[in-house]
């Protein structure tokens, strides 16, 4: 949030903005990379909520003798394998963005640096994902895996934001106090994410019915998790009001973030008061037990 919304080209004239335009193929590849990183989080959530974390009990193969799910396995294998399948295209597009960024490195070294970091983290994610299967969904590794995925979404979003900016020296696009408050908000939201991951790790949806969690009290963590959530909402509300009254550049994205926080708070309150149900709660087929692997 902070880097993309608080800096702009040193010259904000139309001529300066037209001085750099990312190649069309690079723009497409960057957007696909972002969408894939967001999608793999969603499919990972489906794996957890349906108890399909060990649907494919080995890695990199699904079973000891097959790369893909076999007839002897249950629908859990299809869900887990679907999540794994996204890793291939995700790696391909991360590498493609690096190659295309290398071609424009003379004028946009910042894009090359971001793309290399993204590729490195994608490779780390693939390795960690395999270790998680080998260690039967170790709660701490699963938490780390999720946090890295969120970082990847942030980095690919930052890449896209920078990609549409002009090249050259940059200067702050907002008042310094606004920028400082933005960084504080980012820090609080990082705490929110970390505590949220711990809360999820202590909850009932572990990804497999036989997996032992890290032993923390989910009910206590849920209350602890709420505080940085409400603080984040208050800070973003201040930023949004500030951006609107001063007509600052980040006003639209700050407003979008505020709206998403409202949705998140509503969902969190519902989950807390409903005993952390699977979503959607009417997903009755998820509870139908087909034969599982040995």
Short mmCIF file of C-alpha atoms in Angstrom, two decimals:
data_model
loop_
_atom_site.label_atom_id
_atom_site.label_comp_id
_atom_site.label_asym_id
_atom_site.label_seq_id
_atom_site.Cartn_x
_atom_site.Cartn_y
_atom_site.Cartn_z
CA UNK A 1 0.00 0.00 0.00
CA UNK A 2 2.68 2.48 1.00
CA UNK A 3 5.14 2.36 -1.89
CA UNK A 4 2.56 2.36 -4.65
CA UNK A 5 0.43 5.13 -3.24
CA UNK A 6 2.94 7.61 -1.89
CA UNK A 7 5.34 8.14 -4.78
CA UNK A 8 4.93 9.41 -8.30
CA UNK A 9 7.17 10.49 -11.17
CA UNK A 10 9.12 13.65 -10.52
CA UNK A 11 7.19 15.19 -13.37
CA UNK A 12 3.47 14.48 -13.40
CA UNK A 13 2.90 15.99 -16.83
CA UNK A 14 1.31 13.95 -19.65
CA UNK A 15 4.62 14.04 -21.52
CA UNK A 16 6.43 12.45 -18.58
CA UNK A 17 3.80 9.75 -18.23
CA UNK A 18 4.09 8.88 -21.93
CA UNK A 19 7.88 8.65 -21.68
CA UNK A 20 7.59 5.01 -20.61
CA UNK A 21 5.02 2.43 -21.58
CA UNK A 22 5.54 -1.19 -20.66
CA UNK A 23 5.42 -3.61 -23.61
CA UNK A 24 1.99 -5.13 -24.11
CA UNK A 25 3.18 -8.69 -23.53
CA UNK A 26 4.82 -7.63 -20.27
CA UNK A 27 1.60 -6.02 -19.07
CA UNK A 28 -0.35 -9.20 -19.84
CA UNK A 29 2.24 -11.44 -18.14
CA UNK A 30 2.35 -9.22 -15.03
CA UNK A 31 -1.43 -9.29 -14.67
CA UNK A 32 -1.58 -13.07 -15.15
CA UNK A 33 1.14 -13.49 -12.52
CA UNK A 34 -0.86 -11.38 -10.07
CA UNK A 35 -4.12 -13.26 -10.75
CA UNK A 36 -2.44 -16.66 -10.37
CA UNK A 37 -0.88 -15.69 -7.04
CA UNK A 38 -4.28 -14.55 -5.79
CA UNK A 39 -6.01 -17.64 -7.18
CA UNK A 40 -3.65 -20.10 -5.49
CA UNK A 41 -4.58 -18.54 -2.13
CA UNK A 42 -8.27 -19.11 -2.91
CA UNK A 43 -7.70 -22.72 -3.96
CA UNK A 44 -5.53 -23.23 -0.89
CA UNK A 45 -8.48 -22.08 1.20
CA UNK A 46 -10.67 -24.64 -0.56
CA UNK A 47 -8.10 -27.34 0.27
CA UNK A 48 -8.20 -26.40 3.94
CA UNK A 49 -11.98 -26.06 4.25
CA UNK A 50 -12.71 -29.37 2.53
CA UNK A 51 -10.08 -31.27 4.52
CA UNK A 52 -8.14 -32.08 1.34
CA UNK A 53 -4.67 -31.16 2.57
CA UNK A 54 -3.34 -34.69 2.13
CA UNK A 55 -5.57 -35.62 -0.79
CA UNK A 56 -2.32 -36.24 -2.64
CA UNK A 57 -0.22 -37.88 0.08
CA UNK A 58 3.15 -37.50 -1.67
CA UNK A 59 5.09 -34.77 -3.50
CA UNK A 60 5.96 -34.01 -6.27
CA UNK A 61 3.82 -36.99 -7.36
CA UNK A 62 0.22 -37.26 -6.18
CA UNK A 63 0.77 -40.85 -5.07
CA UNK A 64 3.85 -43.03 -4.93
CA UNK A 65 3.25 -44.26 -8.48
CA UNK A 66 1.19 -41.55 -10.17
CA UNK A 67 1.60 -37.85 -10.93
CA UNK A 68 -2.18 -37.37 -11.07
CA UNK A 69 -4.99 -38.62 -8.79
CA UNK A 70 -6.02 -42.24 -9.32
CA UNK A 71 -9.44 -43.85 -9.14
CA UNK A 72 -8.68 -45.26 -5.69
CA UNK A 73 -8.40 -41.77 -4.21
CA UNK A 74 -11.28 -39.49 -3.23
CA UNK A 75 -12.43 -36.07 -4.44
CA UNK A 76 -9.98 -34.63 -1.89
CA UNK A 77 -7.22 -35.64 -4.29
CA UNK A 78 -8.78 -33.66 -7.12
CA UNK A 79 -9.04 -30.54 -4.94
CA UNK A 80 -5.45 -30.83 -3.71
CA UNK A 81 -4.14 -31.65 -7.19
CA UNK A 82 -6.01 -28.65 -8.62
CA UNK A 83 -4.23 -26.41 -6.14
CA UNK A 84 -0.86 -27.93 -7.07
CA UNK A 85 -1.54 -27.54 -10.80
CA UNK A 86 -1.62 -23.76 -10.48
CA UNK A 87 2.01 -23.79 -9.31
CA UNK A 88 3.22 -24.69 -12.82
CA UNK A 89 1.71 -21.73 -14.70
CA UNK A 90 2.54 -19.47 -11.74
CA UNK A 91 6.23 -20.35 -12.06
CA UNK A 92 6.16 -19.98 -15.84
CA UNK A 93 4.69 -16.48 -15.72
CA UNK A 94 6.98 -15.40 -12.89
CA UNK A 95 9.94 -16.42 -15.05
CA UNK A 96 8.41 -14.76 -18.09
CA UNK A 97 8.01 -11.45 -16.22
CA UNK A 98 11.69 -11.64 -15.21
CA UNK A 99 12.78 -12.21 -18.83
CA UNK A 100 10.63 -9.36 -20.15
CA UNK A 101 11.75 -7.07 -17.32
CA UNK A 102 15.38 -7.85 -18.18
CA UNK A 103 14.78 -6.49 -21.67
CA UNK A 104 13.81 -3.07 -20.29
CA UNK A 105 16.30 -3.05 -17.40
CA UNK A 106 18.12 -0.01 -18.78
CA UNK A 107 15.14 2.24 -17.99
CA UNK A 108 13.22 0.24 -15.37
CA UNK A 109 15.66 -1.54 -13.07
CA UNK A 110 13.07 -1.36 -10.29
CA UNK A 111 10.76 -3.67 -12.24
CA UNK A 112 13.56 -6.16 -12.81
CA UNK A 113 14.38 -6.23 -9.09
CA UNK A 114 10.74 -6.82 -8.14
CA UNK A 115 10.34 -9.58 -10.71
CA UNK A 116 13.45 -11.41 -9.45
CA UNK A 117 12.19 -11.27 -5.86
CA UNK A 118 8.81 -12.67 -6.99
CA UNK A 119 10.46 -15.52 -8.90
CA UNK A 120 12.65 -16.39 -5.92
CA UNK A 121 9.66 -16.52 -3.57
CA UNK A 122 7.67 -18.65 -6.03
CA UNK A 123 10.52 -21.17 -6.03
CA UNK A 124 10.61 -21.08 -2.22
CA UNK A 125 6.86 -21.68 -2.13
CA UNK A 126 7.14 -24.75 -4.34
CA UNK A 127 9.81 -26.25 -2.07
CA UNK A 128 7.93 -25.40 1.13
CA UNK A 129 4.74 -26.87 -0.31
CA UNK A 130 6.50 -30.19 -0.85
CA UNK A 131 8.01 -30.19 2.65
CA UNK A 132 4.55 -29.47 4.10
CA UNK A 133 3.20 -32.65 2.49
CA UNK A 134 6.20 -34.68 3.68
CA UNK A 135 5.65 -33.39 7.25
CA UNK A 136 1.88 -34.04 7.08
CA UNK A 137 0.69 -30.41 7.14
CA UNK A 138 2.89 -29.07 9.91
CA UNK A 139 0.93 -26.10 11.28
CA UNK A 140 3.89 -23.72 11.47
CA UNK A 141 5.01 -24.45 7.92
CA UNK A 142 1.46 -24.03 6.61
CA UNK A 143 1.33 -20.61 8.30
CA UNK A 144 4.64 -19.61 6.72
CA UNK A 145 3.42 -20.89 3.35
CA UNK A 146 0.32 -18.69 3.54
CA UNK A 147 2.19 -15.56 4.61
CA UNK A 148 4.63 -15.90 1.71
CA UNK A 149 1.65 -16.21 -0.64
CA UNK A 150 0.26 -12.93 0.69
CA UNK A 151 3.66 -11.28 0.24
CA UNK A 152 3.69 -12.50 -3.36
CA UNK A 153 0.29 -10.94 -4.01
CA UNK A 154 1.54 -7.64 -2.56
CA UNK A 155 4.72 -7.73 -4.65
CA UNK A 156 2.96 -8.59 -7.91
CA UNK A 157 0.42 -5.82 -7.21
CA UNK A 158 3.29 -3.39 -6.53
CA UNK A 159 4.88 -4.45 -9.82
CA UNK A 160 1.68 -3.64 -11.71
CA UNK A 161 1.33 -0.26 -9.99
CA UNK A 162 4.92 0.68 -10.85
CA UNK A 163 4.63 -0.70 -14.37
CA UNK A 164 2.07 1.95 -15.28
CA UNK A 165 4.22 4.79 -13.94
CA UNK A 166 6.74 6.82 -15.89
CA UNK A 167 10.43 6.08 -15.64
CA UNK A 168 12.91 8.38 -13.96
CA UNK A 169 13.45 10.03 -10.56
CA UNK A 170 10.48 9.91 -8.22
CA UNK A 171 9.10 12.23 -5.59
CA UNK A 172 6.44 11.92 -2.91
CA UNK A 173 2.88 12.29 -4.20
CA UNK A 174 1.34 12.95 -0.76
CA UNK A 175 2.23 15.06 2.29
CA UNK A 176 4.89 13.49 4.51
CA UNK A 177 2.52 12.99 7.50
CA UNK A 178 0.15 11.09 5.21
CA UNK A 179 3.02 8.87 4.06
CA UNK A 180 4.06 8.20 7.67
CA UNK A 181 0.51 7.26 8.64
CA UNK A 182 0.38 4.98 5.60
CA UNK A 183 3.47 3.11 6.76
CA UNK A 184 2.04 2.79 10.27
CA UNK A 185 -1.16 1.39 8.79
CA UNK A 186 0.82 -1.11 6.76
CA UNK A 187 2.63 -2.28 9.90
CA UNK A 188 -0.63 -2.72 11.82
CA UNK A 189 -2.14 -4.66 8.92
CA UNK A 190 0.93 -6.92 8.85
CA UNK A 191 0.30 -7.70 12.54
CA UNK A 192 -3.34 -8.36 11.65
CA UNK A 193 -2.30 -10.91 9.04
CA UNK A 194 0.19 -12.70 11.30
CA UNK A 195 -2.26 -12.99 14.19
CA UNK A 196 -4.96 -14.08 11.74
CA UNK A 197 -2.73 -16.86 10.46
CA UNK A 198 -2.08 -18.05 14.02
CA UNK A 199 -5.82 -17.93 14.73
CA UNK A 200 -6.57 -20.02 11.66
CA UNK A 201 -3.84 -22.47 12.62
CA UNK A 202 -5.48 -22.98 16.00
CA UNK A 203 -8.95 -23.38 14.51
CA UNK A 204 -10.86 -26.47 13.41
CA UNK A 205 -10.13 -26.28 9.67
CA UNK A 206 -6.66 -27.79 9.49
CA UNK A 207 -6.81 -29.23 5.99
CA UNK A 208 -7.12 -32.82 7.20
CA UNK A 209 -9.12 -34.39 10.00
CA UNK A 210 -6.09 -36.21 11.46
CA UNK A 211 -3.72 -33.24 11.61
CA UNK A 212 -2.67 -31.90 14.99
CA UNK A 213 -2.56 -28.10 15.27
CA UNK A 214 -0.05 -25.97 17.18
CA UNK A 215 -2.09 -26.05 20.42
CA UNK A 216 -2.92 -22.35 20.87
CA UNK A 217 -6.38 -21.34 22.06
CA UNK A 218 -8.37 -20.25 19.01
CA UNK A 219 -11.02 -18.42 21.05
CA UNK A 220 -8.41 -16.22 22.74
CA UNK A 221 -6.55 -15.60 19.49
CA UNK A 222 -9.81 -14.58 17.81
CA UNK A 223 -10.21 -11.73 20.33
CA UNK A 224 -6.55 -10.75 19.99
CA UNK A 225 -6.95 -10.82 16.20
CA UNK A 226 -9.88 -8.40 16.37
CA UNK A 227 -7.87 -5.53 17.87
CA UNK A 228 -5.44 -4.93 14.98
CA UNK A 229 -8.43 -5.39 12.68
CA UNK A 230 -10.36 -2.54 14.27
CA UNK A 231 -7.22 -0.39 14.52
CA UNK A 232 -6.52 -0.99 10.82
CA UNK A 233 -10.08 0.05 9.99
CA UNK A 234 -9.74 3.27 11.99
CA UNK A 235 -6.39 4.14 10.39
CA UNK A 236 -7.62 3.46 6.85
CA UNK A 237 -10.75 5.53 7.55
CA UNK A 238 -8.53 8.45 8.56
CA UNK A 239 -6.40 8.02 5.44
CA UNK A 240 -9.49 7.88 3.24
CA UNK A 241 -10.99 11.00 4.79
CA UNK A 242 -7.66 12.78 4.48
CA UNK A 243 -7.25 11.75 0.83
CA UNK A 244 -10.78 12.87 -0.03
CA UNK A 245 -10.54 16.28 1.65
CA UNK A 246 -7.12 17.00 0.16
CA UNK A 247 -7.87 15.33 -3.20
CA UNK A 248 -4.80 13.11 -2.89
CA UNK A 249 -3.89 10.56 -5.48
CA UNK A 250 -4.44 7.37 -3.39
CA UNK A 251 -8.05 8.26 -2.56
CA UNK A 252 -9.68 5.61 -4.78
CA UNK A 253 -7.52 2.72 -3.66
CA UNK A 254 -7.78 3.81 -0.03
CA UNK A 255 -11.56 3.81 -0.41
CA UNK A 256 -11.44 0.31 -1.92
CA UNK A 257 -9.30 -0.89 0.98
CA UNK A 258 -11.74 0.60 3.46
CA UNK A 259 -14.60 -1.25 1.79
CA UNK A 260 -12.72 -4.55 1.91
CA UNK A 261 -11.94 -4.06 5.60
CA UNK A 262 -15.64 -3.55 6.31
CA UNK A 263 -16.40 -6.84 4.56
CA UNK A 264 -13.59 -8.60 6.44
CA UNK A 265 -14.79 -7.33 9.81
CA UNK A 266 -18.35 -8.44 9.02
CA UNK A 267 -17.15 -11.92 8.01
CA UNK A 268 -14.91 -12.15 11.09
CA UNK A 269 -17.72 -11.24 13.46
CA UNK A 270 -20.01 -13.78 11.77
CA UNK A 271 -17.36 -16.51 12.04
CA UNK A 272 -16.67 -15.76 15.69
CA UNK A 273 -20.34 -15.84 16.67
CA UNK A 274 -21.12 -18.92 14.56
CA UNK A 275 -18.34 -21.17 15.82
CA UNK A 276 -16.06 -20.88 12.77
CA UNK A 277 -18.27 -22.74 10.27
CA UNK A 278 -17.00 -23.83 6.87
CA UNK A 279 -18.03 -21.42 4.12
CA UNK A 280 -20.45 -21.82 2.56
CA UNK A 281 -22.11 -23.62 5.45
CA UNK A 282 -24.53 -25.30 3.06
CA UNK A 283 -21.66 -27.19 1.40
CA UNK A 284 -23.09 -30.56 2.41
CA UNK A 285 -21.17 -32.47 -0.23
CA UNK A 286 -17.96 -31.56 1.56
CA UNK A 287 -19.01 -33.75 4.48
CA UNK A 288 -19.81 -36.76 2.32
CA UNK A 289 -16.97 -39.17 2.99
CA UNK A 290 -15.75 -41.09 0.00
CA UNK A 291 -13.02 -43.69 0.47
CA UNK A 292 -9.80 -42.04 1.64
CA UNK A 293 -6.26 -43.16 1.02
CA UNK A 294 -4.72 -45.55 3.58
#
